[in-house]
Amino acid sequence: MSAFAWPSFFSGDFHVGEQGQESGRFCRTVLVVRAGMLFMDGEQVLAAVAYLMGMDPDGLTCDEPGHLGGHACLPVSGSVDMEALVKMLTEQYAGPFSQPDGLSALRLGEQVGWTHTWVWDARAVALGHASDGRPVMAVTERNPPNPAELPAEMSWVERLVAITAVTVPLVPAPDWASVESRLGSALPSDYKLLVERFGCDGLFDEFFHVFSPEELIWHTEVFSDGGFVPEGEHPASFPASDGVIPWSDNEHEERFFWITEGPDPDCWPVYALDSLNEGSRFECTATEFLFRQMTDLDLPLTTTADFRGHWFMRTIG
């Protein structure tokens, strides 16, 4: 089978074709010729994006002069309903980053006014308009940093920001005094900073969920009221002495807590409960633990360290 290549939508020299199979993935894309150019409709764009997002690391190419390497342009039809396309991509890749809240870093040139990006693993989907108003779309490598090469002096929150390439500004800080009053306890400062930096309205690596303050209070109340009692020997629920406060879970039904030992929340260790209700104690902060979940293959729990890239997937609605 011949190699798969995407023609640039800027060129008028196109041919019509169907092909594409790589790493067990198959994409059949019928390209529509209009006014001497080659375009895709919305459904074809989604199929092409899914294919390109799963290609081998060296598979993205673009021959358009002036375009940087490491991406592939998609010829989107000018008749495509952009709002509908944004909705379809959001249903597939969750909430986009947009101009008002900052775009993810892209390995693309400046010829296009990019308006939205969706991040997935080591790649991103970018959507915008050319100078003449035509819709423009590209799939691009994100070139994430190697977690092992981050400066030792970086905080764990800063490391999470670095590996996910979050560019959005700080979200409005919750009323922490009110949150802590309702909870009945102070909270670790790194958790507060994590919430302010990411908003915690989504999933890390589409797998790890850090509770927002409201969710944290709700889960704590459920545990305290006996709404969830894991089998086996485990620390008592807060507000018992040295009780646990839940702060996170994941898609494999593993749950993560602080053990509220001592008066300083920044010194609280992490307690992890796996899907078989077996518990483990970790002498680290929540944000260090989350970073290691995403980057350390030797962690004795489910990790996403084998991903080529890491990201924060925002949920909408």
Short mmCIF file of C-alpha atoms in Angstrom, two decimals:
data_model
loop_
_atom_site.label_atom_id
_atom_site.label_comp_id
_atom_site.label_asym_id
_atom_site.label_seq_id
_atom_site.Cartn_x
_atom_site.Cartn_y
_atom_site.Cartn_z
CA MET A 1 0.00 0.00 0.00
CA SER A 2 1.30 3.43 -0.83
CA ALA A 3 2.14 5.91 1.91
CA PHE A 4 -0.66 8.14 3.12
CA ALA A 5 -0.21 11.88 2.54
CA TRP A 6 -2.51 14.85 2.97
CA PRO A 7 -2.52 17.52 0.28
CA SER A 8 -2.48 21.11 1.49
CA PHE A 9 -5.78 22.94 1.02
CA PHE A 10 -3.92 26.00 -0.26
CA SER A 11 -2.87 24.26 -3.48
CA GLY A 12 -5.13 23.75 -6.49
CA ASP A 13 -3.20 20.68 -7.72
CA PHE A 14 -5.12 17.81 -6.10
CA HIS A 15 -6.16 14.26 -6.80
CA VAL A 16 -9.08 12.32 -5.35
CA GLY A 17 -8.33 9.19 -3.39
CA GLU A 18 -9.23 6.84 -0.57
CA GLN A 19 -6.61 5.08 1.51
CA GLY A 20 -5.06 4.82 4.89
CA GLN A 21 -4.26 2.02 7.29
CA GLU A 22 -1.63 2.20 10.01
CA SER A 23 -1.10 0.62 13.42
CA GLY A 24 -4.42 -1.25 13.22
CA ARG A 25 -6.36 1.94 12.47
CA PHE A 26 -8.35 2.42 9.27
CA CYS A 27 -9.63 5.67 7.86
CA ARG A 28 -11.67 5.88 4.64
CA THR A 29 -11.92 9.48 3.52
CA VAL A 30 -13.74 10.54 0.35
CA LEU A 31 -12.55 13.94 -0.77
CA VAL A 32 -15.01 16.24 -2.51
CA VAL A 33 -13.89 18.39 -5.45
CA ARG A 34 -15.37 21.88 -5.53
CA ALA A 35 -14.27 24.80 -7.71
CA GLY A 36 -11.02 23.05 -8.63
CA MET A 37 -10.11 22.39 -4.99
CA LEU A 38 -10.32 19.38 -2.72
CA PHE A 39 -12.42 19.69 0.46
CA MET A 40 -13.88 17.61 3.28
CA ASP A 41 -17.24 17.92 4.94
CA GLY A 42 -17.71 17.71 8.72
CA GLU A 43 -17.97 13.93 9.05
CA GLN A 44 -14.97 13.41 6.78
CA VAL A 45 -12.98 15.91 8.84
CA LEU A 46 -13.71 13.96 12.03
CA ALA A 47 -12.59 10.69 10.41
CA ALA A 48 -9.41 12.32 9.10
CA VAL A 49 -8.63 13.91 12.48
CA ALA A 50 -9.07 10.56 14.26
CA TYR A 51 -6.70 8.93 11.77
CA LEU A 52 -4.06 11.63 12.05
CA MET A 53 -4.23 11.71 15.86
CA GLY A 54 -3.31 8.03 15.91
CA MET A 55 -0.52 8.02 13.31
CA ASP A 56 3.08 7.22 14.16
CA PRO A 57 5.14 10.16 15.53
CA ASP A 58 6.79 10.85 12.16
CA GLY A 59 3.57 10.62 10.16
CA LEU A 60 2.50 14.29 10.09
CA THR A 61 3.70 16.24 7.06
CA CYS A 62 2.67 19.41 5.22
CA ASP A 63 4.14 20.62 1.93
CA GLU A 64 2.77 24.16 2.07
CA PRO A 65 5.63 26.69 1.80
CA GLY A 66 6.21 28.53 5.05
CA HIS A 67 4.46 25.93 7.22
CA LEU A 68 6.53 24.39 10.00
CA GLY A 69 7.06 20.64 10.20
CA GLY A 70 5.25 18.26 12.50
CA HIS A 71 1.69 18.95 11.34
CA ALA A 72 -0.81 18.11 8.62
CA CYS A 73 -3.33 20.55 7.14
CA LEU A 74 -6.86 19.41 6.37
CA PRO A 75 -8.85 20.84 3.41
CA VAL A 76 -12.08 21.89 5.12
CA SER A 77 -15.01 22.90 2.93
CA GLY A 78 -16.02 26.54 3.18
CA SER A 79 -19.62 25.39 3.43
CA VAL A 80 -18.99 23.52 6.69
CA ASP A 81 -20.97 24.86 9.65
CA MET A 82 -18.14 25.97 11.96
CA GLU A 83 -20.30 25.93 15.08
CA ALA A 84 -21.38 22.39 14.31
CA LEU A 85 -17.77 21.38 13.65
CA VAL A 86 -16.67 22.85 16.99
CA LYS A 87 -19.48 20.92 18.68
CA MET A 88 -18.50 17.65 17.00
CA LEU A 89 -14.84 18.03 17.93
CA THR A 90 -15.81 18.93 21.49
CA GLU A 91 -17.92 15.80 21.77
CA GLN A 92 -14.89 13.77 20.66
CA TYR A 93 -12.06 15.57 22.48
CA ALA A 94 -13.91 17.50 25.24
CA GLY A 95 -13.70 21.23 25.84
CA PRO A 96 -11.49 23.28 23.54
CA PHE A 97 -9.05 26.01 24.45
CA SER A 98 -10.06 29.22 22.68
CA GLN A 99 -8.83 32.75 22.20
CA PRO A 100 -10.43 34.23 25.36
CA ASP A 101 -8.78 31.72 27.71
CA GLY A 102 -5.57 31.05 25.81
CA LEU A 103 -4.59 28.52 23.14
CA SER A 104 -2.31 25.57 23.68
CA ALA A 105 1.18 25.97 22.23
CA LEU A 106 1.15 24.92 18.57
CA ARG A 107 3.93 23.98 16.17
CA LEU A 108 2.35 26.02 13.37
CA GLY A 109 3.10 29.15 11.44
CA GLU A 110 1.41 32.50 11.84
CA GLN A 111 -0.47 32.56 8.52
CA VAL A 112 -3.75 31.55 10.17
CA GLY A 113 -5.87 33.10 12.90
CA TRP A 114 -6.29 30.08 15.15
CA THR A 115 -9.42 30.21 17.30
CA HIS A 116 -9.70 26.77 18.93
CA THR A 117 -7.45 23.89 19.92
CA TRP A 118 -8.30 20.45 21.26
CA VAL A 119 -5.50 18.55 22.99
CA TRP A 120 -5.07 14.79 22.96
CA ASP A 121 -1.95 12.87 24.03
CA ALA A 122 1.06 14.30 22.15
CA ARG A 123 -1.06 16.01 19.48
CA ALA A 124 -3.52 18.86 19.11
CA VAL A 125 -6.27 19.74 16.65
CA ALA A 126 -6.29 23.41 15.65
CA LEU A 127 -9.15 25.28 13.99
CA GLY A 128 -9.16 28.81 12.61
CA HIS A 129 -9.60 31.00 9.54
CA ALA A 130 -7.23 31.98 6.75
CA SER A 131 -6.85 35.66 5.83
CA ASP A 132 -9.57 35.30 3.19
CA GLY A 133 -12.02 33.83 5.72
CA ARG A 134 -11.75 30.19 4.66
CA PRO A 135 -11.86 27.63 7.50
CA VAL A 136 -8.48 26.10 8.30
CA MET A 137 -7.75 22.97 10.31
CA ALA A 138 -4.55 21.17 11.20
CA VAL A 139 -3.38 18.29 13.37
CA THR A 140 -0.04 19.08 14.96
CA GLU A 141 2.59 17.56 17.23
CA ARG A 142 2.68 19.23 20.65
CA ASN A 143 6.35 18.44 21.37
CA PRO A 144 5.83 18.01 25.13
CA PRO A 145 8.83 18.18 27.48
CA ASN A 146 10.42 15.08 28.95
CA PRO A 147 9.16 14.92 32.57
CA ALA A 148 12.53 13.57 33.72
CA GLU A 149 14.32 16.65 32.37
CA LEU A 150 12.28 19.29 34.22
CA PRO A 151 14.27 21.49 36.62
CA ALA A 152 14.52 20.03 40.11
CA GLU A 153 13.48 23.33 41.67
CA MET A 154 10.08 23.34 39.92
CA SER A 155 7.09 22.82 42.18
CA TRP A 156 4.86 19.83 41.48
CA VAL A 157 2.08 22.11 40.23
CA GLU A 158 4.55 23.81 37.87
CA ARG A 159 5.60 20.39 36.60
CA LEU A 160 1.99 19.46 35.89
CA VAL A 161 1.57 22.74 34.02
CA ALA A 162 4.74 22.01 32.02
CA ILE A 163 3.87 18.48 30.92
CA THR A 164 0.27 19.38 30.02
CA ALA A 165 1.31 22.65 28.32
CA VAL A 166 -1.58 24.51 29.94
CA THR A 167 -1.61 28.11 28.75
CA VAL A 168 -4.89 29.31 30.22
CA PRO A 169 -4.67 32.03 32.87
CA LEU A 170 -5.40 31.35 36.51
CA VAL A 171 -9.10 30.80 37.11
CA PRO A 172 -10.82 32.88 39.79
CA ALA A 173 -9.85 31.45 43.15
CA PRO A 174 -12.65 29.86 45.15
CA ASP A 175 -13.57 31.39 48.50
CA TRP A 176 -11.16 29.13 50.33
CA ALA A 177 -12.19 30.42 53.77
CA SER A 178 -15.77 29.40 53.03
CA VAL A 179 -14.71 26.03 51.55
CA GLU A 180 -12.55 25.19 54.55
CA SER A 181 -15.25 26.33 56.98
CA ARG A 182 -17.81 24.04 55.35
CA LEU A 183 -15.34 21.17 55.24
CA GLY A 184 -14.23 21.69 58.81
CA SER A 185 -10.53 21.66 57.97
CA ALA A 186 -7.79 23.63 56.26
CA LEU A 187 -6.61 22.25 52.91
CA PRO A 188 -3.12 21.71 51.46
CA SER A 189 -1.75 24.75 49.63
CA ASP A 190 -0.66 22.71 46.57
CA TYR A 191 -4.23 21.48 46.08
CA LYS A 192 -5.50 25.06 46.19
CA LEU A 193 -2.95 26.14 43.60
CA LEU A 194 -3.82 23.17 41.40
CA VAL A 195 -7.50 24.14 41.45
CA GLU A 196 -6.67 27.77 40.67
CA ARG A 197 -4.37 26.76 37.80
CA PHE A 198 -6.50 24.09 36.11
CA GLY A 199 -10.00 24.73 37.41
CA CYS A 200 -10.33 20.95 37.92
CA ASP A 201 -13.22 20.91 35.45
CA GLY A 202 -11.87 17.94 33.53
CA LEU A 203 -9.52 14.97 33.49
CA PHE A 204 -5.75 14.66 33.46
CA ASP A 205 -4.75 12.31 30.62
CA GLU A 206 -8.48 11.61 30.21
CA PHE A 207 -8.09 9.36 33.25
CA PHE A 208 -7.38 11.15 36.55
CA HIS A 209 -10.03 13.37 38.11
CA VAL A 210 -9.09 15.84 40.84
CA PHE A 211 -12.14 16.96 42.80
CA SER A 212 -13.22 20.56 42.69
CA PRO A 213 -13.87 22.12 46.14
CA GLU A 214 -17.61 21.39 45.87
CA GLU A 215 -16.95 17.80 44.84
CA LEU A 216 -14.39 17.40 47.62
CA ILE A 217 -16.93 18.52 50.23
CA TRP A 218 -19.59 16.21 48.78
CA HIS A 219 -17.30 13.16 48.72
CA THR A 220 -16.10 13.87 52.25
CA GLU A 221 -19.68 14.03 53.50
CA VAL A 222 -20.54 10.75 51.73
CA PHE A 223 -17.57 8.99 53.35
CA SER A 224 -18.25 10.55 56.74
CA ASP A 225 -21.91 9.51 56.64
CA GLY A 226 -21.03 5.92 55.77
CA GLY A 227 -22.25 6.20 52.19
CA PHE A 228 -19.13 4.35 51.08
CA VAL A 229 -17.36 1.92 53.41
CA PRO A 230 -14.56 -0.07 51.73
CA GLU A 231 -13.89 -3.58 52.91
CA GLY A 232 -10.77 -4.26 54.96
CA GLU A 233 -8.65 -2.27 57.38
CA HIS A 234 -8.35 1.37 56.40
CA PRO A 235 -7.99 4.74 58.13
CA ALA A 236 -11.22 6.18 59.48
CA SER A 237 -13.10 8.85 57.58
CA PHE A 238 -12.70 12.52 58.46
CA PRO A 239 -13.48 14.12 60.93
CA ALA A 240 -12.10 11.26 63.00
CA SER A 241 -8.58 11.78 64.31
CA ASP A 242 -6.13 11.17 61.44
CA GLY A 243 -9.18 10.52 59.24
CA VAL A 244 -9.07 10.58 55.45
CA ILE A 245 -10.41 13.23 53.06
CA PRO A 246 -10.96 12.12 49.44
CA TRP A 247 -9.45 14.42 46.79
CA SER A 248 -9.27 12.37 43.57
CA ASP A 249 -10.26 9.23 41.68
CA ASN A 250 -9.69 7.70 38.25
CA GLU A 251 -11.39 5.74 35.50
CA HIS A 252 -10.34 2.42 37.11
CA GLU A 253 -12.27 3.20 40.30
CA GLU A 254 -9.13 3.87 42.31
CA ARG A 255 -9.60 6.51 45.01
CA PHE A 256 -7.12 8.87 46.61
CA PHE A 257 -7.22 10.59 49.99
CA TRP A 258 -5.25 12.72 52.38
CA ILE A 259 -4.54 11.27 55.80
CA THR A 260 -5.15 14.26 58.04
CA GLU A 261 -2.19 13.67 60.36
CA GLY A 262 -1.00 16.72 62.25
CA PRO A 263 -1.98 20.37 62.10
CA ASP A 264 -0.18 21.24 58.84
CA PRO A 265 -2.14 20.13 55.73
CA ASP A 266 0.96 20.56 53.58
CA CYS A 267 2.47 17.60 55.42
CA TRP A 268 -0.47 15.24 54.95
CA PRO A 269 0.46 11.95 53.20
CA VAL A 270 -1.61 10.37 50.44
CA TYR A 271 -3.67 7.20 50.93
CA ALA A 272 -4.54 5.25 47.77
CA LEU A 273 -7.33 2.71 47.54
CA ASP A 274 -7.21 0.48 44.48
CA SER A 275 -10.16 -1.15 42.72
CA LEU A 276 -9.83 -4.20 45.01
CA ASN A 277 -10.02 -1.95 48.10
CA GLU A 278 -6.38 -2.55 48.97
CA GLY A 279 -4.84 0.55 50.51
CA SER A 280 -1.33 2.02 50.25
CA ARG A 281 0.26 4.99 51.96
CA PHE A 282 2.53 7.42 50.08
CA GLU A 283 4.70 10.01 51.82
CA CYS A 284 4.14 12.84 49.36
CA THR A 285 1.77 15.67 48.53
CA ALA A 286 -1.25 15.27 46.30
CA THR A 287 0.34 17.10 43.37
CA GLU A 288 3.55 15.06 43.55
CA PHE A 289 1.43 11.92 43.61
CA LEU A 290 -0.60 13.07 40.58
CA PHE A 291 2.58 13.92 38.67
CA ARG A 292 4.02 10.49 39.42
CA GLN A 293 0.76 8.81 38.39
CA MET A 294 1.19 10.42 35.00
CA THR A 295 4.94 9.88 34.58
CA ASP A 296 6.24 6.99 36.73
CA LEU A 297 5.87 3.50 35.27
CA ASP A 298 7.04 1.99 38.56
CA LEU A 299 4.16 3.42 40.58
CA PRO A 300 2.26 0.41 42.05
CA LEU A 301 -1.08 1.69 40.74
CA THR A 302 -2.55 2.50 37.33
CA THR A 303 -0.38 5.06 35.52
CA THR A 304 -0.42 6.86 32.18
CA ALA A 305 3.37 7.10 32.05
CA ASP A 306 3.49 5.23 28.74
CA PHE A 307 1.64 8.05 26.95
CA ARG A 308 3.77 10.09 24.55
CA GLY A 309 2.22 13.28 25.87
CA HIS A 310 0.12 14.44 28.79
CA TRP A 311 -2.80 16.81 28.80
CA PHE A 312 -5.69 18.26 30.76
CA MET A 313 -8.97 17.47 29.03
CA ARG A 314 -11.58 20.07 29.88
CA THR A 315 -15.21 18.99 30.20
CA ILE A 316 -18.06 21.19 29.00
CA GLY A 317 -21.57 21.29 30.43
#
